């Protein structure tokens, strides 16, 4: 009856999909194993191939056992296992899995036993041929579905050729063709999707590791650009200086620098590039180089910033800019000439422990607009007075309550420090900031530099 036929079709399709789902789940688990990693890397040993033959041969047997008998034939997804084996690991593995499935099916009996057994072997070989043609690369999902359809067409052809009585073979095919096309096609498509997605995941992970490796090298290069040997001038007893740079990412845009212009005058600077990551680190390196190139015996800090700004504005299509505070200290007198290009003004810590902000003489950040002028300021450091320079990664550090560390928090960290060495002052500030932030991720580069006149 027509209604009954519809019910049988639905029952048959659901039975095959159920079997296919089990095979796909197990196959998914297999793709996450070390064994399948070697499949993808094409580094299979003979032991691996034998193991895959057994696994996919078992899939083929399950496809038979999970099928449904129709007038002496078995509607099934037996061909799925060998076909996948061939596509994943080559014709030898596909043939081996196909033989296992074929032998099992042959001894199940029935007038289609020979045809079905031959078809299962063919499925493994067909998958293997695709493997060879593709040189081990998986086909697209659509191509895999077409391969499954082709295998089933050959399967049904074998049934018509080798199964007798012929009329009964035709009757079987009328009942099983569409469900087997659908179940095997969906199964092949889903498994191929899993493998293709796995390839993409591995490619993404490889690219990620490569980027991380390159960023680590970039970090090492960046950290080698800034002075990191302290004390930097062990024979100079007129002052002491120390600095720390903690990038928020692998590389960042903060920097500091110091060097002698002549025997008596020390140039020092601290800066913060807009943005983070590799672009900021590159702009930082350029800025540091330009500042040093523009520094001469006859130039004041405001002239250095003006020249550096004009240089950085040339060809700055990315629109990046950098805030900089720089100064020149005469180590004979403690007199400091300074200028500011949009940077956080330093704090001056007196010998008695009191703290005040250094008057903010300056202009806009470097690289923002050419032709800008900058202003020179002057301050006299007496014995044990100290300058604390920093970037906004210190004052804008955030805790779980979304509160900022603030300039007041920095002042509280450095007041009443007495004769604490400059290194310990920097370390105290960093500890205070990290303690304030707690488990919150570092949102910006943190740089602190201390300069004490002795």
Short mmCIF file of C-alpha atoms in Angstrom, two decimals, residues 1 10 16 21 44 52 58 112 132-133 141 169 171 204 245 251 255 291 296 302 315 371 375 412 439:
data_model
loop_
_atom_site.label_atom_id
_atom_site.label_comp_id
_atom_site.label_asym_id
_atom_site.label_seq_id
_atom_site.Cartn_x
_atom_site.Cartn_y
_atom_site.Cartn_z
CA UNK A 1 0.00 0.00 0.00
CA UNK A 10 10.78 6.93 6.67
CA UNK A 16 20.32 4.56 8.31
CA UNK A 21 25.26 9.42 13.31
CA UNK A 44 51.57 7.17 9.19
CA UNK A 52 43.08 2.46 10.78
CA UNK A 58 34.75 -2.01 12.24
CA UNK A 112 22.94 -9.56 -2.81
CA UNK A 132 46.13 9.74 -4.67
CA UNK A 133 44.66 12.24 -7.10
CA UNK A 141 32.23 18.74 1.16
CA UNK A 169 17.13 -7.03 -7.21
CA UNK A 171 12.53 -4.34 -6.31
CA UNK A 204 45.06 28.88 12.21
CA UNK A 245 59.23 49.05 30.71
CA UNK A 251 55.37 44.55 22.09
CA UNK A 255 60.04 53.85 25.52
CA UNK A 291 65.32 62.02 19.07
CA UNK A 296 73.42 67.94 19.68
CA UNK A 302 62.53 72.34 22.98
CA UNK A 315 55.16 60.59 5.50
CA UNK A 371 55.66 73.27 12.37
CA UNK A 375 58.73 75.54 25.33
CA UNK A 412 51.24 58.18 47.59
CA UNK A 439 43.78 40.11 38.50
#
